């Protein structure tokens, strides 16, 4: 049986991510305090609380409408760079979802790839710059690779989550080249990027709820 991602599954994913952000908010803020504005955890918690509220107010939304609502909520409630970047991720996923009532594994992967492309275009960053892309790019690449090998969505998402975790870890020795952290130059090395850390939570939530 083909694995599909319907609106209910997308809602579970977003709620799981909201829970993960809430639980890790203090850690994310601590990471941001070292190389940023010390608000990533609080901002993401506020944004994901707003996303969950949107889900509850529109229980019958299709995939595109649900993802668009999540993206708009993040853009309007999350400060700094995170709101526009995470918002763009979900808005581009919504566009890729189109008018479908559910996404198969390939469709979900294509939507996530479109979201990644949107983040790249919006943030003008690349892997190695010490940003959320250092977790998101390897995750999306791993998802596509595992699906191409014939693995199911759940197994592919687990591989993606492991890749995101590894990518997040790999930001620790990097010198930031984008964002607020880049102002610190060499002093940004030795710290995990908070955006990569929250992105790893996003992908892990997908692995735990989808497929």
PDB file of C-alpha atoms in Angstrom:
ATOM      1  CA  UNK A   1       0.000   0.000   0.000  1.00  0.00           C
ATOM      2  CA  UNK A   2       1.346   3.429  -0.928  1.00  0.00           C
ATOM      3  CA  UNK A   3       2.186   5.658   1.984  1.00  0.00           C
ATOM      4  CA  UNK A   4       0.380   8.975   1.936  1.00  0.00           C
ATOM      5  CA  UNK A   5       0.454  12.202   3.906  1.00  0.00           C
ATOM      6  CA  UNK A   6      -3.006  13.661   4.401  1.00  0.00           C
ATOM      7  CA  UNK A   7      -3.999  16.849   6.262  1.00  0.00           C
ATOM      8  CA  UNK A   8      -4.425  14.936   9.519  1.00  0.00           C
ATOM      9  CA  UNK A   9      -0.866  13.628   9.244  1.00  0.00           C
ATOM     10  CA  UNK A  10       0.470  17.088   8.438  1.00  0.00           C
ATOM     11  CA  UNK A  11      -1.336  18.400  11.503  1.00  0.00           C
ATOM     12  CA  UNK A  12       0.271  15.712  13.654  1.00  0.00           C
ATOM     13  CA  UNK A  13       3.675  16.680  12.273  1.00  0.00           C
ATOM     14  CA  UNK A  14       3.234  20.361  13.026  1.00  0.00           C
ATOM     15  CA  UNK A  15       1.874  19.661  16.503  1.00  0.00           C
ATOM     16  CA  UNK A  16       4.796  17.329  17.218  1.00  0.00           C
ATOM     17  CA  UNK A  17       7.208  20.030  16.080  1.00  0.00           C
ATOM     18  CA  UNK A  18       5.435  22.553  18.306  1.00  0.00           C
ATOM     19  CA  UNK A  19       5.820  20.189  21.260  1.00  0.00           C
ATOM     20  CA  UNK A  20       9.501  19.651  20.480  1.00  0.00           C
ATOM     21  CA  UNK A  21      10.122  23.395  20.201  1.00  0.00           C
ATOM     22  CA  UNK A  22       8.346  24.017  23.485  1.00  0.00           C
ATOM     23  CA  UNK A  23      10.414  21.374  25.246  1.00  0.00           C
ATOM     24  CA  UNK A  24      13.671  22.650  23.731  1.00  0.00           C
ATOM     25  CA  UNK A  25      12.909  26.389  23.886  1.00  0.00           C
ATOM     26  CA  UNK A  26      15.356  27.126  26.696  1.00  0.00           C
ATOM     27  CA  UNK A  27      18.105  25.141  24.963  1.00  0.00           C
ATOM     28  CA  UNK A  28      17.470  26.891  21.653  1.00  0.00           C
ATOM     29  CA  UNK A  29      17.601  30.274  23.348  1.00  0.00           C
ATOM     30  CA  UNK A  30      20.832  29.320  25.114  1.00  0.00           C
ATOM     31  CA  UNK A  31      22.367  28.393  21.770  1.00  0.00           C
ATOM     32  CA  UNK A  32      21.200  31.702  20.326  1.00  0.00           C
ATOM     33  CA  UNK A  33      22.539  33.641  23.276  1.00  0.00           C
ATOM     34  CA  UNK A  34      26.042  32.482  22.387  1.00  0.00           C
ATOM     35  CA  UNK A  35      26.020  33.643  18.754  1.00  0.00           C
ATOM     36  CA  UNK A  36      22.759  35.494  18.137  1.00  0.00           C
ATOM     37  CA  UNK A  37      20.054  37.586  19.761  1.00  0.00           C
ATOM     38  CA  UNK A  38      19.106  35.101  22.501  1.00  0.00           C
ATOM     39  CA  UNK A  39      15.513  34.782  21.298  1.00  0.00           C
ATOM     40  CA  UNK A  40      15.314  31.795  18.925  1.00  0.00           C
ATOM     41  CA  UNK A  41      13.644  29.476  21.413  1.00  0.00           C
ATOM     42  CA  UNK A  42      11.099  32.031  22.564  1.00  0.00           C
ATOM     43  CA  UNK A  43      10.370  33.161  19.011  1.00  0.00           C
ATOM     44  CA  UNK A  44       9.877  29.643  17.679  1.00  0.00           C
ATOM     45  CA  UNK A  45       7.727  28.663  20.640  1.00  0.00           C
ATOM     46  CA  UNK A  46       5.483  31.665  20.044  1.00  0.00           C
ATOM     47  CA  UNK A  47       5.319  30.942  16.322  1.00  0.00           C
ATOM     48  CA  UNK A  48       4.497  27.269  16.672  1.00  0.00           C
ATOM     49  CA  UNK A  49       1.853  28.033  19.295  1.00  0.00           C
ATOM     50  CA  UNK A  50       0.249  30.274  16.681  1.00  0.00           C
ATOM     51  CA  UNK A  51       0.505  27.506  14.075  1.00  0.00           C
ATOM     52  CA  UNK A  52      -1.278  25.028  16.360  1.00  0.00           C
ATOM     53  CA  UNK A  53      -3.993  27.611  16.947  1.00  0.00           C
ATOM     54  CA  UNK A  54      -4.496  27.931  13.188  1.00  0.00           C
ATOM     55  CA  UNK A  55      -4.778  24.150  12.870  1.00  0.00           C
ATOM     56  CA  UNK A  56      -7.449  24.018  15.526  1.00  0.00           C
ATOM     57  CA  UNK A  57      -9.469  26.773  13.871  1.00  0.00           C
ATOM     58  CA  UNK A  58      -9.468  25.121  10.433  1.00  0.00           C
ATOM     59  CA  UNK A  59      -9.710  21.346  10.982  1.00  0.00           C
ATOM     60  CA  UNK A  60     -10.924  20.624   7.436  1.00  0.00           C
ATOM     61  CA  UNK A  61      -8.168  22.435   5.544  1.00  0.00           C
ATOM     62  CA  UNK A  62      -6.448  20.589   2.713  1.00  0.00           C
ATOM     63  CA  UNK A  63      -2.664  20.126   2.583  1.00  0.00           C
ATOM     64  CA  UNK A  64      -1.931  23.339   0.715  1.00  0.00           C
ATOM     65  CA  UNK A  65      -4.232  25.471   2.873  1.00  0.00           C
ATOM     66  CA  UNK A  66      -2.848  23.924   6.050  1.00  0.00           C
ATOM     67  CA  UNK A  67       0.775  24.490   5.047  1.00  0.00           C
ATOM     68  CA  UNK A  68       0.036  28.029   3.860  1.00  0.00           C
ATOM     69  CA  UNK A  69      -1.667  28.825   7.155  1.00  0.00           C
ATOM     70  CA  UNK A  70       1.363  27.525   9.059  1.00  0.00           C
ATOM     71  CA  UNK A  71       3.715  29.576   6.938  1.00  0.00           C
ATOM     72  CA  UNK A  72       1.734  32.773   7.336  1.00  0.00           C
ATOM     73  CA  UNK A  73       1.472  32.274  11.093  1.00  0.00           C
ATOM     74  CA  UNK A  74       5.243  31.948  11.357  1.00  0.00           C
ATOM     75  CA  UNK A  75       5.928  34.973   9.182  1.00  0.00           C
ATOM     76  CA  UNK A  76       3.585  37.121  11.255  1.00  0.00           C
ATOM     77  CA  UNK A  77       4.602  35.975  14.748  1.00  0.00           C
ATOM     78  CA  UNK A  78       8.289  34.970  14.681  1.00  0.00           C
ATOM     79  CA  UNK A  79      10.856  37.739  14.831  1.00  0.00           C
ATOM     80  CA  UNK A  80      14.302  37.907  13.285  1.00  0.00           C
ATOM     81  CA  UNK A  81      15.275  35.753  10.328  1.00  0.00           C
ATOM     82  CA  UNK A  82      13.539  32.608  11.558  1.00  0.00           C
ATOM     83  CA  UNK A  83       9.995  33.757  10.800  1.00  0.00           C
ATOM     84  CA  UNK A  84      10.582  34.562   7.131  1.00  0.00           C
ATOM     85  CA  UNK A  85      12.734  31.471   6.599  1.00  0.00           C
ATOM     86  CA  UNK A  86      10.462  28.935   8.273  1.00  0.00           C
ATOM     87  CA  UNK A  87       7.455  30.718   6.817  1.00  0.00           C
ATOM     88  CA  UNK A  88       8.922  30.470   3.335  1.00  0.00           C
ATOM     89  CA  UNK A  89       9.608  26.763   3.863  1.00  0.00           C
ATOM     90  CA  UNK A  90       5.936  26.031   4.518  1.00  0.00           C
ATOM     91  CA  UNK A  91       4.598  28.493   1.947  1.00  0.00           C
ATOM     92  CA  UNK A  92       6.679  26.897  -0.801  1.00  0.00           C
ATOM     93  CA  UNK A  93       5.554  23.461   0.367  1.00  0.00           C
ATOM     94  CA  UNK A  94       1.962  24.675   0.085  1.00  0.00           C
ATOM     95  CA  UNK A  95       2.506  25.817  -3.486  1.00  0.00           C
ATOM     96  CA  UNK A  96       4.067  22.477  -4.394  1.00  0.00           C
ATOM     97  CA  UNK A  97       1.159  20.588  -2.798  1.00  0.00           C
ATOM     98  CA  UNK A  98      -1.259  22.306  -5.165  1.00  0.00           C
ATOM     99  CA  UNK A  99      -4.857  21.129  -5.020  1.00  0.00           C
ATOM    100  CA  UNK A 100      -4.121  17.574  -3.934  1.00  0.00           C
ATOM    101  CA  UNK A 101      -6.068  16.173  -1.003  1.00  0.00           C
ATOM    102  CA  UNK A 102      -3.098  14.100   0.122  1.00  0.00           C
ATOM    103  CA  UNK A 103       0.543  13.633  -0.825  1.00  0.00           C
ATOM    104  CA  UNK A 104       2.263  10.376  -1.638  1.00  0.00           C
ATOM    105  CA  UNK A 105       5.855   9.867  -0.520  1.00  0.00           C
ATOM    106  CA  UNK A 106       7.278  11.391  -3.695  1.00  0.00           C
ATOM    107  CA  UNK A 107       4.862  14.306  -3.468  1.00  0.00           C
ATOM    108  CA  UNK A 108       5.827  15.056   0.122  1.00  0.00           C
ATOM    109  CA  UNK A 109       9.521  14.861  -0.739  1.00  0.00           C
ATOM    110  CA  UNK A 110       8.985  17.189  -3.709  1.00  0.00           C
ATOM    111  CA  UNK A 111       7.133  19.662  -1.487  1.00  0.00           C
ATOM    112  CA  UNK A 112       9.922  19.590   1.086  1.00  0.00           C
ATOM    113  CA  UNK A 113      12.483  20.113  -1.690  1.00  0.00           C
ATOM    114  CA  UNK A 114      10.470  23.121  -2.881  1.00  0.00           C
ATOM    115  CA  UNK A 115      10.484  24.437   0.682  1.00  0.00           C
ATOM    116  CA  UNK A 116      14.246  24.031   0.845  1.00  0.00           C
ATOM    117  CA  UNK A 117      14.650  25.895  -2.440  1.00  0.00           C
ATOM    118  CA  UNK A 118      12.566  28.709  -0.997  1.00  0.00           C
ATOM    119  CA  UNK A 119      14.757  28.941   2.093  1.00  0.00           C
ATOM    120  CA  UNK A 120      17.870  29.084  -0.101  1.00  0.00           C
ATOM    121  CA  UNK A 121      16.373  31.850  -2.228  1.00  0.00           C
ATOM    122  CA  UNK A 122      15.175  33.820   0.783  1.00  0.00           C
ATOM    123  CA  UNK A 123      18.275  33.503   2.956  1.00  0.00           C
ATOM    124  CA  UNK A 124      20.941  33.551   0.242  1.00  0.00           C
ATOM    125  CA  UNK A 125      22.924  30.979   2.249  1.00  0.00           C
ATOM    126  CA  UNK A 126      24.583  27.683   1.402  1.00  0.00           C
ATOM    127  CA  UNK A 127      25.645  24.582   3.328  1.00  0.00           C
ATOM    128  CA  UNK A 128      28.661  25.405   5.435  1.00  0.00           C
ATOM    129  CA  UNK A 129      27.489  28.931   6.253  1.00  0.00           C
ATOM    130  CA  UNK A 130      26.337  27.803   9.730  1.00  0.00           C
ATOM    131  CA  UNK A 131      22.584  28.181   9.229  1.00  0.00           C
ATOM    132  CA  UNK A 132      19.475  26.006   9.225  1.00  0.00           C
ATOM    133  CA  UNK A 133      20.511  24.826   5.754  1.00  0.00           C
ATOM    134  CA  UNK A 134      23.289  22.759   7.286  1.00  0.00           C
ATOM    135  CA  UNK A 135      20.569  20.517   8.722  1.00  0.00           C
ATOM    136  CA  UNK A 136      17.889  20.940   6.054  1.00  0.00           C
ATOM    137  CA  UNK A 137      19.962  20.224   2.938  1.00  0.00           C
ATOM    138  CA  UNK A 138      21.338  16.851   4.089  1.00  0.00           C
ATOM    139  CA  UNK A 139      17.900  15.897   5.384  1.00  0.00           C
ATOM    140  CA  UNK A 140      16.166  16.552   2.072  1.00  0.00           C
ATOM    141  CA  UNK A 141      18.985  14.874   0.150  1.00  0.00           C
ATOM    142  CA  UNK A 142      18.754  11.796   2.390  1.00  0.00           C
ATOM    143  CA  UNK A 143      14.971  11.667   2.004  1.00  0.00           C
ATOM    144  CA  UNK A 144      15.221  11.763  -1.786  1.00  0.00           C
ATOM    145  CA  UNK A 145      18.030   9.192  -1.855  1.00  0.00           C
ATOM    146  CA  UNK A 146      16.227   6.678   0.360  1.00  0.00           C
ATOM    147  CA  UNK A 147      12.990   7.004  -1.587  1.00  0.00           C
ATOM    148  CA  UNK A 148      14.887   6.533  -4.844  1.00  0.00           C
ATOM    149  CA  UNK A 149      16.310   3.296  -3.410  1.00  0.00           C
ATOM    150  CA  UNK A 150      12.772   2.027  -2.859  1.00  0.00           C
ATOM    151  CA  UNK A 151      12.488   2.629   0.869  1.00  0.00           C
ATOM    152  CA  UNK A 152       9.169   3.629   2.396  1.00  0.00           C
ATOM    153  CA  UNK A 153       8.441   7.130   3.616  1.00  0.00           C
ATOM    154  CA  UNK A 154       8.912   6.307   7.294  1.00  0.00           C
ATOM    155  CA  UNK A 155      12.336   4.741   6.780  1.00  0.00           C
ATOM    156  CA  UNK A 156      13.334   7.568   4.449  1.00  0.00           C
ATOM    157  CA  UNK A 157      12.285  10.174   6.998  1.00  0.00           C
ATOM    158  CA  UNK A 158      14.262   8.414   9.706  1.00  0.00           C
ATOM    159  CA  UNK A 159      17.334   8.642   7.505  1.00  0.00           C
ATOM    160  CA  UNK A 160      16.512  12.299   6.888  1.00  0.00           C
ATOM    161  CA  UNK A 161      16.228  12.949  10.622  1.00  0.00           C
ATOM    162  CA  UNK A 162      19.587  11.284  11.259  1.00  0.00           C
ATOM    163  CA  UNK A 163      21.118  13.417   8.507  1.00  0.00           C
ATOM    164  CA  UNK A 164      19.611  16.565   9.999  1.00  0.00           C
ATOM    165  CA  UNK A 165      21.004  15.687  13.427  1.00  0.00           C
ATOM    166  CA  UNK A 166      24.439  15.114  11.927  1.00  0.00           C
ATOM    167  CA  UNK A 167      24.208  18.372  10.010  1.00  0.00           C
ATOM    168  CA  UNK A 168      23.261  20.224  13.173  1.00  0.00           C
ATOM    169  CA  UNK A 169      26.241  18.704  14.980  1.00  0.00           C
ATOM    170  CA  UNK A 170      28.496  19.691  12.097  1.00  0.00           C
ATOM    171  CA  UNK A 171      27.714  23.394  12.612  1.00  0.00           C
ATOM    172  CA  UNK A 172      29.554  23.445  15.934  1.00  0.00           C
ATOM    173  CA  UNK A 173      33.086  23.981  14.545  1.00  0.00           C
ATOM    174  CA  UNK A 174      31.968  26.193  11.666  1.00  0.00           C
ATOM    175  CA  UNK A 175      32.584  29.934  11.428  1.00  0.00           C
ATOM    176  CA  UNK A 176      29.294  31.646  10.582  1.00  0.00           C
ATOM    177  CA  UNK A 177      29.104  33.396   7.238  1.00  0.00           C
ATOM    178  CA  UNK A 178      25.474  34.519   7.359  1.00  0.00           C
ATOM    179  CA  UNK A 179      23.152  36.179   9.846  1.00  0.00           C
ATOM    180  CA  UNK A 180      23.775  37.723  13.226  1.00  0.00           C
ATOM    181  CA  UNK A 181      26.347  35.066  14.112  1.00  0.00           C
ATOM    182  CA  UNK A 182      28.579  36.162  11.219  1.00  0.00           C
ATOM    183  CA  UNK A 183      29.319  39.388  13.081  1.00  0.00           C
ATOM    184  CA  UNK A 184      31.325  37.357  15.588  1.00  0.00           C
ATOM    185  CA  UNK A 185      33.733  36.000  13.011  1.00  0.00           C
ATOM    186  CA  UNK A 186      35.991  33.286  14.438  1.00  0.00           C
ATOM    187  CA  UNK A 187      34.244  33.553  17.804  1.00  0.00           C
ATOM    188  CA  UNK A 188      31.167  31.908  16.296  1.00  0.00           C
ATOM    189  CA  UNK A 189      33.078  28.611  16.056  1.00  0.00           C
ATOM    190  CA  UNK A 190      32.472  26.146  18.869  1.00  0.00           C
ATOM    191  CA  UNK A 191      28.727  26.749  19.063  1.00  0.00           C
ATOM    192  CA  UNK A 192      25.832  24.854  17.458  1.00  0.00           C
ATOM    193  CA  UNK A 193      23.722  26.959  15.152  1.00  0.00           C
ATOM    194  CA  UNK A 194      20.260  27.402  16.752  1.00  0.00           C
ATOM    195  CA  UNK A 195      18.478  27.363  13.388  1.00  0.00           C
ATOM    196  CA  UNK A 196      20.098  24.060  12.486  1.00  0.00           C
ATOM    197  CA  UNK A 197      19.104  22.716  15.898  1.00  0.00           C
ATOM    198  CA  UNK A 198      15.440  23.651  15.452  1.00  0.00           C
ATOM    199  CA  UNK A 199      15.461  22.311  11.883  1.00  0.00           C
ATOM    200  CA  UNK A 200      16.673  18.964  13.212  1.00  0.00           C
ATOM    201  CA  UNK A 201      13.662  18.980  15.557  1.00  0.00           C
ATOM    202  CA  UNK A 202      11.378  19.648  12.575  1.00  0.00           C
ATOM    203  CA  UNK A 203      12.702  16.699  10.586  1.00  0.00           C
ATOM    204  CA  UNK A 204      12.709  14.378  13.603  1.00  0.00           C
ATOM    205  CA  UNK A 205       9.066  15.294  14.227  1.00  0.00           C
ATOM    206  CA  UNK A 206       8.283  14.299  10.634  1.00  0.00           C
ATOM    207  CA  UNK A 207      10.031  10.953  11.110  1.00  0.00           C
ATOM    208  CA  UNK A 208       7.969  10.284  14.232  1.00  0.00           C
ATOM    209  CA  UNK A 209       4.576  11.199  12.774  1.00  0.00           C
ATOM    210  CA  UNK A 210       4.553  10.574   9.006  1.00  0.00           C
ATOM    211  CA  UNK A 211       4.713   7.471   6.865  1.00  0.00           C
TER     212      UNK A 211
END
